[in-house]
PDB file of C-alpha atoms and ligand atoms in Angstrom:
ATOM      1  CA  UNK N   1       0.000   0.000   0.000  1.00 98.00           C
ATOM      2  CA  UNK N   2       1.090   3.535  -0.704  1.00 98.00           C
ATOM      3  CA  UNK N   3       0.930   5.796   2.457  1.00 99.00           C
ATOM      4  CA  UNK N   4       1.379   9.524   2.800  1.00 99.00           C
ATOM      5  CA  UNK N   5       2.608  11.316   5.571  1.00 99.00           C
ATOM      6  CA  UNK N   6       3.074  14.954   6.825  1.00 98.00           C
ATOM      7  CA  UNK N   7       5.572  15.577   9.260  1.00 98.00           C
ATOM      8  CA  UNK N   8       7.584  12.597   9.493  1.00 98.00           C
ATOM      9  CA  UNK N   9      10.914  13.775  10.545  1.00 98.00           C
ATOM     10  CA  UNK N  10      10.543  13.606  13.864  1.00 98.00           C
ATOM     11  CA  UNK N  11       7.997  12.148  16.653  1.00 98.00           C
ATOM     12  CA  UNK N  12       5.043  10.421  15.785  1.00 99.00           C
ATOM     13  CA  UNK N  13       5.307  10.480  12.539  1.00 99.00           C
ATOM     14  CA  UNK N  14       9.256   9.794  12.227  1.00 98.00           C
ATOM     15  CA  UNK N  15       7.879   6.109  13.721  1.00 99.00           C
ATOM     16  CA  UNK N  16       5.054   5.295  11.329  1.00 99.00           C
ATOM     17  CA  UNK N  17       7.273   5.652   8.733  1.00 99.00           C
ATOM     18  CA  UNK N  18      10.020   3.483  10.254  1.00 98.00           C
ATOM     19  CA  UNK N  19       7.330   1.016  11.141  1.00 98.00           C
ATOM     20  CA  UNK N  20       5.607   0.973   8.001  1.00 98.00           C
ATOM     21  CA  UNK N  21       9.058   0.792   6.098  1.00 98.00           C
ATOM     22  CA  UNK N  22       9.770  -2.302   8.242  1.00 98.00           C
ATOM     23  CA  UNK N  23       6.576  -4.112   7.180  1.00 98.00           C
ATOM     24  CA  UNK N  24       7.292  -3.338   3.189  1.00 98.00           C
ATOM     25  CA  UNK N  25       4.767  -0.923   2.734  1.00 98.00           C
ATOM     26  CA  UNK N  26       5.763   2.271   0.488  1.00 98.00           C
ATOM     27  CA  UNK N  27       5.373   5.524   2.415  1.00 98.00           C
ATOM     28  CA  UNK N  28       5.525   9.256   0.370  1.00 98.00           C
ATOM     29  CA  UNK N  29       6.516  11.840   3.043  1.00 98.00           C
ATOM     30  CA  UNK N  30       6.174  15.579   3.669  1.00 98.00           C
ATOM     31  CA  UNK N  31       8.562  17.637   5.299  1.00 98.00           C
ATOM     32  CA  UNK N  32       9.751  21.005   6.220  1.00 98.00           C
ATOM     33  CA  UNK N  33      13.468  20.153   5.979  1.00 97.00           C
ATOM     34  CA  UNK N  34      14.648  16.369   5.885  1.00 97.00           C
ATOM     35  CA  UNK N  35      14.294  13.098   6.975  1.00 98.00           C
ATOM     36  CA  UNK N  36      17.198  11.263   9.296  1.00 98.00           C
ATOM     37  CA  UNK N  37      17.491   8.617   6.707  1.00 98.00           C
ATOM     38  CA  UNK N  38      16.960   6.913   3.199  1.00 98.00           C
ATOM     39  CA  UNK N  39      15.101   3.868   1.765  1.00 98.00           C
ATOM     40  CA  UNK N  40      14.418   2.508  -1.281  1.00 98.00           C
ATOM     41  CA  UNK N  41      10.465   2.192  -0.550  1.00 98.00           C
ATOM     42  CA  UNK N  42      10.737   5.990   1.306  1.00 98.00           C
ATOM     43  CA  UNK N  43       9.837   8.963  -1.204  1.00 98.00           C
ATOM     44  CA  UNK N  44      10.665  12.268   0.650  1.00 98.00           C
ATOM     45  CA  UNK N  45       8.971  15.669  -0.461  1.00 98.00           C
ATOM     46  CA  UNK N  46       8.688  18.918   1.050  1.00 98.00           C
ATOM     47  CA  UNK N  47       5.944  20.706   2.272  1.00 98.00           C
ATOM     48  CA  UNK N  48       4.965  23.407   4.667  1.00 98.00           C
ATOM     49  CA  UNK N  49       1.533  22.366   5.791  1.00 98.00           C
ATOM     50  CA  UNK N  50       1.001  26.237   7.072  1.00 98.00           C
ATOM     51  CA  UNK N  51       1.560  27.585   3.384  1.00 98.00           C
ATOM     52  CA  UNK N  52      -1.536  26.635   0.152  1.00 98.00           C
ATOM     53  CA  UNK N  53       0.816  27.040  -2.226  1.00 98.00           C
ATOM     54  CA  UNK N  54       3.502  24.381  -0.919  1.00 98.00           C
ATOM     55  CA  UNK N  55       0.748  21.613  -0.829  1.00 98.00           C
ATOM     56  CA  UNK N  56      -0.195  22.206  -3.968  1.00 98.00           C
ATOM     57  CA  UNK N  57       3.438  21.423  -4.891  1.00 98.00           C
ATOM     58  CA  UNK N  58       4.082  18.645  -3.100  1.00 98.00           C
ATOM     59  CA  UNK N  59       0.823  16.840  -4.319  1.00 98.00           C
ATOM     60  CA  UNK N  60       1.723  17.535  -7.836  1.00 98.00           C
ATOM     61  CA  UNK N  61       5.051  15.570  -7.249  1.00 98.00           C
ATOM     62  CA  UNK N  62       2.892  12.535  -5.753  1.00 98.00           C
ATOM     63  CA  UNK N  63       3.239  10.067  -8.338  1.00 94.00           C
ATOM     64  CA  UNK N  64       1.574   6.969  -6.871  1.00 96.00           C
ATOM     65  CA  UNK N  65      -2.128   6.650  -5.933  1.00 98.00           C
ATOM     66  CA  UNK N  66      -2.545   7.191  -2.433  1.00 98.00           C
ATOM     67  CA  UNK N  67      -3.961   4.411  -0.480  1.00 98.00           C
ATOM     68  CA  UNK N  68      -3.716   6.016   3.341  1.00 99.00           C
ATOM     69  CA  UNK N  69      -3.328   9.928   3.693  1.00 99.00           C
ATOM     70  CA  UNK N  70      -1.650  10.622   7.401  1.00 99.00           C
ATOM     71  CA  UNK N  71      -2.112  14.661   8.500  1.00 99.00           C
ATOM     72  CA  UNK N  72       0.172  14.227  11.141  1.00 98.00           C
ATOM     73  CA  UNK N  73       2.249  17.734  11.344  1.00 99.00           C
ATOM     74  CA  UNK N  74       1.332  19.516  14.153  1.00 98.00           C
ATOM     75  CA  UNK N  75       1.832  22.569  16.508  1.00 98.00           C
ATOM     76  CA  UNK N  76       1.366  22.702  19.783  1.00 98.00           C
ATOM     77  CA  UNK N  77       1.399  26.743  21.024  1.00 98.00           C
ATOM     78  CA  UNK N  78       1.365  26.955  24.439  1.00 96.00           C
ATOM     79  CA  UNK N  79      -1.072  30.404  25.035  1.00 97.00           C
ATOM     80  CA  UNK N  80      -3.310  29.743  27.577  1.00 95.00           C
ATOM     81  CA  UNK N  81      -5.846  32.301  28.690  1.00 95.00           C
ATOM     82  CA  UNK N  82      -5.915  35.478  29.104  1.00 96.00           C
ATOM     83  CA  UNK N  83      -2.520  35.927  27.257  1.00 96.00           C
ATOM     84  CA  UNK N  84      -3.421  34.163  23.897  1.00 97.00           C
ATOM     85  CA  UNK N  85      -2.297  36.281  20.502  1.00 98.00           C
ATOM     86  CA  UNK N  86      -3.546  36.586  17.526  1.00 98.00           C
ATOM     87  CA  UNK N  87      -0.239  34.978  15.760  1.00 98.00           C
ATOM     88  CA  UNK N  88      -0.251  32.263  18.124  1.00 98.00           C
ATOM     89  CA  UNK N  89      -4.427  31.307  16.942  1.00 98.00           C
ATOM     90  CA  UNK N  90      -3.594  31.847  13.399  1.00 98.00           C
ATOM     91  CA  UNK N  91      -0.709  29.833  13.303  1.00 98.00           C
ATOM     92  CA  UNK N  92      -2.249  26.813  15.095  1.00 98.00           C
ATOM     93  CA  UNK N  93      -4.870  27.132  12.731  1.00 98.00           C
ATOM     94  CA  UNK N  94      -3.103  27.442   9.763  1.00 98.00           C
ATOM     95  CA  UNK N  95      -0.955  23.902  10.447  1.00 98.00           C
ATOM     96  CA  UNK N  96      -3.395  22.020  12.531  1.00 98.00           C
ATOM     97  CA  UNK N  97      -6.354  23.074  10.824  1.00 98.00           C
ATOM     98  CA  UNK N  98      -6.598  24.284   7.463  1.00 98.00           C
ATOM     99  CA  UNK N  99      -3.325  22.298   6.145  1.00 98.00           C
ATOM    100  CA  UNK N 100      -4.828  18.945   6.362  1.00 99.00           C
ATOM    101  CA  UNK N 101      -8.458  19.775   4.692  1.00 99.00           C
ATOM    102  CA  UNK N 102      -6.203  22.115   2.063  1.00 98.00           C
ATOM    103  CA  UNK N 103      -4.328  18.528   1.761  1.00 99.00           C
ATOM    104  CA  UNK N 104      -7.326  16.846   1.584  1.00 98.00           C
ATOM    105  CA  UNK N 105      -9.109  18.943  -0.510  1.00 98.00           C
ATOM    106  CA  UNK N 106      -5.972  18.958  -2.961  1.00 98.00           C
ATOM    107  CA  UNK N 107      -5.621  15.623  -3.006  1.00 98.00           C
ATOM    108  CA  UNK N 108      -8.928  15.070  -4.243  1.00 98.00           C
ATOM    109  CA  UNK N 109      -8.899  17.636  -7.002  1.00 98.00           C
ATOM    110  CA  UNK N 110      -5.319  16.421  -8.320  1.00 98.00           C
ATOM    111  CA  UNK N 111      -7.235  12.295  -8.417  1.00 98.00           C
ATOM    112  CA  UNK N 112      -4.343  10.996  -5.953  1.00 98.00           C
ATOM    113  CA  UNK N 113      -6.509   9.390  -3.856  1.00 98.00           C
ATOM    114  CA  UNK N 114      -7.564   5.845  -4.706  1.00 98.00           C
ATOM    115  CA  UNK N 115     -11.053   4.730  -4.502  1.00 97.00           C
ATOM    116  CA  UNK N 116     -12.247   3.423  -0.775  1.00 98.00           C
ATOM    117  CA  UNK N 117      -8.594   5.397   0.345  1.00 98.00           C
ATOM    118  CA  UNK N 118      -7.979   6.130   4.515  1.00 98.00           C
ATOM    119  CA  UNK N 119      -7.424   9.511   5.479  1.00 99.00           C
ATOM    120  CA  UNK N 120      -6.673  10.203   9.229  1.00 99.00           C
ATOM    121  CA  UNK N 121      -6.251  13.242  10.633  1.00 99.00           C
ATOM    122  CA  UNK N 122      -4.103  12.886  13.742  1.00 99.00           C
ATOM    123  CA  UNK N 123      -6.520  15.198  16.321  1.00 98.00           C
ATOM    124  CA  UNK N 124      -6.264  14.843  20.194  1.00 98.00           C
ATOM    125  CA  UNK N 125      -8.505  14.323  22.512  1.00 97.00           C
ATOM    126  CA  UNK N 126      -7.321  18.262  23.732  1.00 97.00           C
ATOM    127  CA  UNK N 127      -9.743  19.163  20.686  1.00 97.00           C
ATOM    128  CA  UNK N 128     -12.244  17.340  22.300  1.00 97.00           C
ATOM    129  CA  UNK N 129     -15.532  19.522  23.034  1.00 97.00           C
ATOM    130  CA  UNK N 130     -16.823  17.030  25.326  1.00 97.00           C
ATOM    131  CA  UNK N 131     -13.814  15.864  27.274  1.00 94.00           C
ATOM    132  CA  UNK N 132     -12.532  19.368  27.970  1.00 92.00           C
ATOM    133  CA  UNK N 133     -11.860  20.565  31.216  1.00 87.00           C
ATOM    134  CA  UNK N 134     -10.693  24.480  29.773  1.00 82.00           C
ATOM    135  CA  UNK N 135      -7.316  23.292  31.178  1.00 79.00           C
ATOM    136  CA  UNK N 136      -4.935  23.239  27.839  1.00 88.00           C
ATOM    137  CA  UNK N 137      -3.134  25.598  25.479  1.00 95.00           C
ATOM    138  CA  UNK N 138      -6.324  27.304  23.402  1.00 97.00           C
ATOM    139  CA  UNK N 139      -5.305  27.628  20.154  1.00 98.00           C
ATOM    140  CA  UNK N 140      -4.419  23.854  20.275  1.00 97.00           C
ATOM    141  CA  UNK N 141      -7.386  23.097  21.307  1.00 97.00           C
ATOM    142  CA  UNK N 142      -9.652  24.979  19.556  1.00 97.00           C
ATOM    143  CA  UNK N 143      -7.730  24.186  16.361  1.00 98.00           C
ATOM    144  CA  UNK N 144      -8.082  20.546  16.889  1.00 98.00           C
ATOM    145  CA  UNK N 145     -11.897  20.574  17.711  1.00 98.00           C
ATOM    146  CA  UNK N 146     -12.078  22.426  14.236  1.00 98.00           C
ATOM    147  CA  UNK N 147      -9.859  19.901  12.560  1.00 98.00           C
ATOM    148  CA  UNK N 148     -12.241  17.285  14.323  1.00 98.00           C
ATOM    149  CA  UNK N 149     -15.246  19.378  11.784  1.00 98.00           C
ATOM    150  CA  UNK N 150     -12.652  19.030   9.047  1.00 99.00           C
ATOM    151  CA  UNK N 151     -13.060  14.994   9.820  1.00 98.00           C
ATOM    152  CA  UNK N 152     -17.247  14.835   9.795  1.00 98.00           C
ATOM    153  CA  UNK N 153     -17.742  17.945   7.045  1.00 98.00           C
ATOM    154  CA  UNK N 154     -15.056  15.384   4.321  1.00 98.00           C
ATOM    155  CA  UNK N 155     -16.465  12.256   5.702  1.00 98.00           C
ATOM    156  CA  UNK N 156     -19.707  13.223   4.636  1.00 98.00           C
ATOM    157  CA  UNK N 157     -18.356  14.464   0.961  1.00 98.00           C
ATOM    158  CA  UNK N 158     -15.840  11.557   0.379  1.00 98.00           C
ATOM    159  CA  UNK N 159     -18.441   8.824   0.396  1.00 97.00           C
ATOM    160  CA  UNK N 160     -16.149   5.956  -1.460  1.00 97.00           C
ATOM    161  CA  UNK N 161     -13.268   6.718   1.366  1.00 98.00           C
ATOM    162  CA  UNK N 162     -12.685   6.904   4.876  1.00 98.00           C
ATOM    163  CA  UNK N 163     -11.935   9.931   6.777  1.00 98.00           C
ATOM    164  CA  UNK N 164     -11.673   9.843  10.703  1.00 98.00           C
ATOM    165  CA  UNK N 165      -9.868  11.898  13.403  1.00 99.00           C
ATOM    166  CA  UNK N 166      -6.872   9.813  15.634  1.00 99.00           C
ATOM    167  CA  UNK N 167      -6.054  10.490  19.214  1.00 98.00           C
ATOM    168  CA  UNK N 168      -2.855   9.295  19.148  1.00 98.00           C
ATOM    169  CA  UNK N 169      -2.474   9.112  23.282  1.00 98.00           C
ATOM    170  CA  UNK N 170      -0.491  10.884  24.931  1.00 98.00           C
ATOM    171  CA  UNK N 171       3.634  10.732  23.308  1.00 98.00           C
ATOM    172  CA  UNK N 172       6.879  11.177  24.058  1.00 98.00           C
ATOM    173  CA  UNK N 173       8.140  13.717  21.866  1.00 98.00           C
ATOM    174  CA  UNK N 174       8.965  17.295  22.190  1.00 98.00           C
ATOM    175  CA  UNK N 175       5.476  18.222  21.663  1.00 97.00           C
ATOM    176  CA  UNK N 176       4.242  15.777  24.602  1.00 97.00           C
ATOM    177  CA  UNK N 177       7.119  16.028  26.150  1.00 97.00           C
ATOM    178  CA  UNK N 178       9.314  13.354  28.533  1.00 97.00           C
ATOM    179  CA  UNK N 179       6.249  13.001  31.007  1.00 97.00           C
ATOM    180  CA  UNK N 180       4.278  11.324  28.663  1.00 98.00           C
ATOM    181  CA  UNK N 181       3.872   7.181  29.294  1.00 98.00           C
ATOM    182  CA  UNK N 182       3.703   5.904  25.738  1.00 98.00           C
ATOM    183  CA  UNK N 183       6.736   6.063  22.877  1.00 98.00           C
ATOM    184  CA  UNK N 184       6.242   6.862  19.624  1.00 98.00           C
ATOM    185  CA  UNK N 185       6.495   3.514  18.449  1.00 98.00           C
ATOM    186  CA  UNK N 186       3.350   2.284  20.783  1.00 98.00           C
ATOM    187  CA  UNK N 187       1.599   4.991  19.567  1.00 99.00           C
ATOM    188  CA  UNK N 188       2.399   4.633  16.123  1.00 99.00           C
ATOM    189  CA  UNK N 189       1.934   0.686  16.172  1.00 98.00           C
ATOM    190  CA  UNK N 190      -1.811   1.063  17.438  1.00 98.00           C
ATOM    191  CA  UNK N 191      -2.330   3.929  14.538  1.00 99.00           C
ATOM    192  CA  UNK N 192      -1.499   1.555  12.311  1.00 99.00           C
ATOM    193  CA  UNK N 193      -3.433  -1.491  13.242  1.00 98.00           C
ATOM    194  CA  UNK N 194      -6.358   0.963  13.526  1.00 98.00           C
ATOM    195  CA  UNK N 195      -5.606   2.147  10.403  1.00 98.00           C
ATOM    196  CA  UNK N 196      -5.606  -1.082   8.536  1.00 98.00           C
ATOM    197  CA  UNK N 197      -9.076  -2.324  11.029  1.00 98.00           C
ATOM    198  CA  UNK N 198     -10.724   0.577   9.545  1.00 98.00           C
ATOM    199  CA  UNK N 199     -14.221   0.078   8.522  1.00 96.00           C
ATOM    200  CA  UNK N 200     -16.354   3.215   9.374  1.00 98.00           C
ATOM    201  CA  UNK N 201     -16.002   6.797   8.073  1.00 98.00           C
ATOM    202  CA  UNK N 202     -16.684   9.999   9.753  1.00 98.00           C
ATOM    203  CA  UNK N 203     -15.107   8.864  13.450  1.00 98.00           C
ATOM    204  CA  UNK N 204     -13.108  10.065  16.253  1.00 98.00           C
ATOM    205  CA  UNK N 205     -11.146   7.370  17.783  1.00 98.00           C
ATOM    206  CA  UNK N 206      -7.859   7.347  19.621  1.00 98.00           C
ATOM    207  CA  UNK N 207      -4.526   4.479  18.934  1.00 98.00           C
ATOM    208  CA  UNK N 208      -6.430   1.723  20.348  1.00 98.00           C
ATOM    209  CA  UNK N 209      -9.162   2.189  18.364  1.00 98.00           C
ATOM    210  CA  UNK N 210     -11.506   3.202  21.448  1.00 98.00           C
ATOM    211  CA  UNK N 211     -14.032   5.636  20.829  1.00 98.00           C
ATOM    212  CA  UNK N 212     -13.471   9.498  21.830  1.00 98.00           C
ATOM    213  CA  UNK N 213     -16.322  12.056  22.406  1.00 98.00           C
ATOM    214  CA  UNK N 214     -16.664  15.020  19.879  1.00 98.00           C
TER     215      UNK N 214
HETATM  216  N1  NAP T   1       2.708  13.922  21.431  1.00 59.96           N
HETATM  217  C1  NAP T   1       1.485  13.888  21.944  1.00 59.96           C
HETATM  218  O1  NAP T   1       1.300  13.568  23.135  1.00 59.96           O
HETATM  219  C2  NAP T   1       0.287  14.189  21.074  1.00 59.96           C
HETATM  220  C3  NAP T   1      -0.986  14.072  21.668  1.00 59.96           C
HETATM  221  C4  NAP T   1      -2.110  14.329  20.884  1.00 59.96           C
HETATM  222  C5  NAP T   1      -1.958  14.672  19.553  1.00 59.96           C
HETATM  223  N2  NAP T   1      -0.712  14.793  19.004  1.00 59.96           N
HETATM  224  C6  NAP T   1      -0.617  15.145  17.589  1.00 59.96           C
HETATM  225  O2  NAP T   1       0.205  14.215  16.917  1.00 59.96           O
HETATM  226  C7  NAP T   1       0.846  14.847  15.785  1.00 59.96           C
HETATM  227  C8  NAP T   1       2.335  14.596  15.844  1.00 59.96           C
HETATM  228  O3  NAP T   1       2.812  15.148  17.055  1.00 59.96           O
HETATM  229  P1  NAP T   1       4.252  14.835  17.693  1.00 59.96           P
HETATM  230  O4  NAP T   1       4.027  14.605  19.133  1.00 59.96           O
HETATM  231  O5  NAP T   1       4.961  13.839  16.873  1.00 59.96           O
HETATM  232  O6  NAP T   1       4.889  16.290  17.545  1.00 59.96           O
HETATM  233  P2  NAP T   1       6.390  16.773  17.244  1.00 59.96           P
HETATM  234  O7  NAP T   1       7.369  15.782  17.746  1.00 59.96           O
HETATM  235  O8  NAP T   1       6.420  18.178  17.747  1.00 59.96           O
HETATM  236  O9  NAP T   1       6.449  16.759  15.641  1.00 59.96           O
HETATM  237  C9  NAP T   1       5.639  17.623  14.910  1.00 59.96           C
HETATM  238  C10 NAP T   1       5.877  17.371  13.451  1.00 59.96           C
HETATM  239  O10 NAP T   1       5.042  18.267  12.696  1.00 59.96           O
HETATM  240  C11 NAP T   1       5.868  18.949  11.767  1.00 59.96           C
HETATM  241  N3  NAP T   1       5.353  20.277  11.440  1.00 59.96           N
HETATM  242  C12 NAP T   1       4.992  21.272  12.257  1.00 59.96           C
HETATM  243  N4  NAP T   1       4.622  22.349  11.550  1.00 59.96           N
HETATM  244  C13 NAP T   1       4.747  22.017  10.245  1.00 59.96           C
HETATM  245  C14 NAP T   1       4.535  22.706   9.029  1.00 59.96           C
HETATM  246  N5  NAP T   1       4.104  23.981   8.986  1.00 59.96           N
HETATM  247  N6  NAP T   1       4.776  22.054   7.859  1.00 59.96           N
HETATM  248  C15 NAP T   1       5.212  20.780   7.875  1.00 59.96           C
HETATM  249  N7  NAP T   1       5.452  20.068   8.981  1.00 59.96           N
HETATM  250  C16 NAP T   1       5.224  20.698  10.164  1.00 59.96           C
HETATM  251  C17 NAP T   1       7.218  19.062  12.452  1.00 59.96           C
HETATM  252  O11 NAP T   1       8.227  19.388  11.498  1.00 59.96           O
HETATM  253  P3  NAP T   1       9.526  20.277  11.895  1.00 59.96           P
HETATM  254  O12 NAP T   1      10.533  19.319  12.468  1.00 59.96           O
HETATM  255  O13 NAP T   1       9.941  20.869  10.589  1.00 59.96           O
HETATM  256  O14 NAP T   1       9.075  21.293  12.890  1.00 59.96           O
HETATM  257  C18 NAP T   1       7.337  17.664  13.026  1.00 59.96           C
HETATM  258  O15 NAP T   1       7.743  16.754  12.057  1.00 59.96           O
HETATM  259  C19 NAP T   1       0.460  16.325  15.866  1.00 59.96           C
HETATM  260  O16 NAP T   1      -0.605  16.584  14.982  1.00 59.96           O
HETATM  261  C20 NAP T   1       0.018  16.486  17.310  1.00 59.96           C
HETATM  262  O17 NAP T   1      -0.881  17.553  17.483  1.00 59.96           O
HETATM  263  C21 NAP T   1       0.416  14.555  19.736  1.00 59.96           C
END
């Protein structure tokens, strides 16, 4: 299977693409700058996920049919109220939000995406409207809750695909920082195996597959 990417030099995403390497599968990245290593099944593009015009050049240079679509790039900007700033909302919104449904949405219009394809956007249960306890970093959150519309609005418009939101759990990387309990490679196993179980559109689920509130 052919699966794309964002963000994959580091974190979460720097271990599905070792893991999915490992098991044979061919993996198309985007980054900003590079990747810590080569492989013959590894294609590595560039792409600012904050910028229109750079994902419309990196999916013109995707020359395989898409089987999985990972928005994994991410920013976590740590404003909290009362002292959140404009740059700091726009920002979070431009890279967690509208990057993966301009990704999406490009996808689409260039044909990349193969019929009954997975797309996942990697949310967190921070963007969760139900769960929240006003505790967290508000431009994260509120751009993940609206990345969690991006989910149901495409679900509902991509009817021979699946789109659903991820909750990856809670990762040890330098956005969830050394506290966190699970590595990137337990994280990034479950995402997988979720990815490949998946049989229902328009969901928000976390690595294990368990269901999250909206
Ligand atoms: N870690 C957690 O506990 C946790 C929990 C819930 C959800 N998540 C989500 O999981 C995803 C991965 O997070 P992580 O923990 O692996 O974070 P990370 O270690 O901070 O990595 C973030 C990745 O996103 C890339 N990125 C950021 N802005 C970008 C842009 N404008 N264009 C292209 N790439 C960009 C980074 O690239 P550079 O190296 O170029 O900056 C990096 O590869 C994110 O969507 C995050 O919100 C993480």
């Amino acid at each position: 299977m052919h699966w794309v990417i964002t963000g994959a030099n580091r974190g979460i995403g720097l271990a599905l693409t070792k893991i999915l390497l490992s098991e044979g599968e061919v993996v198309t990245v985007g980054v900003r700058t590079s990747m810590p290593f080569e492989h013959e099944n590894l294609k590595i593009l560039k792409v600012d996920t904050s910028n229109p015009v750079s994902i419309e050049e990196f999916v013109s240079q995707i020359d395989t049919p898409i089987d999985v679509l990972i928005n994994n790039a991410g920013v976590l900007i740590e404003e909290r109220f009362p002292n959140v700033t404009e740059e700091g909302m726009l920002l979070s919104f431009k890279v967690n939000t509208m990057g993966p449904y301009m990704l999406i949405q490009e996808c689409y219009k260039k044909d990349k995406l193969k019929e009954g394809a997975k797309i996942v956007n990697i949310s967190s249960i921070l963007g969760s409207i139900t769960n929240t306890g006003g505790t967290t970093s508000m431009p994260y959150s509120i751009s993940k809750a609206a990345l969690n519309m991006v989910t149901k609005l495409l679900a509902h418009k991509l009817k021979n695909m699946y789109v659903v939101s991820i909750h990856p759990g809670w990762v040890k990387t330098d956005m969830g920082g050394q506290e966190a309990p699970l590595l990137p490679e337990e994280s990034a196993t479950g995402i997988i195996k979720v990815i490949k179980n998946l049989n229902k559109s328009g969901i928000f689920i976390d690595y294990k597959g368990d269901t999250i509130q909206w």
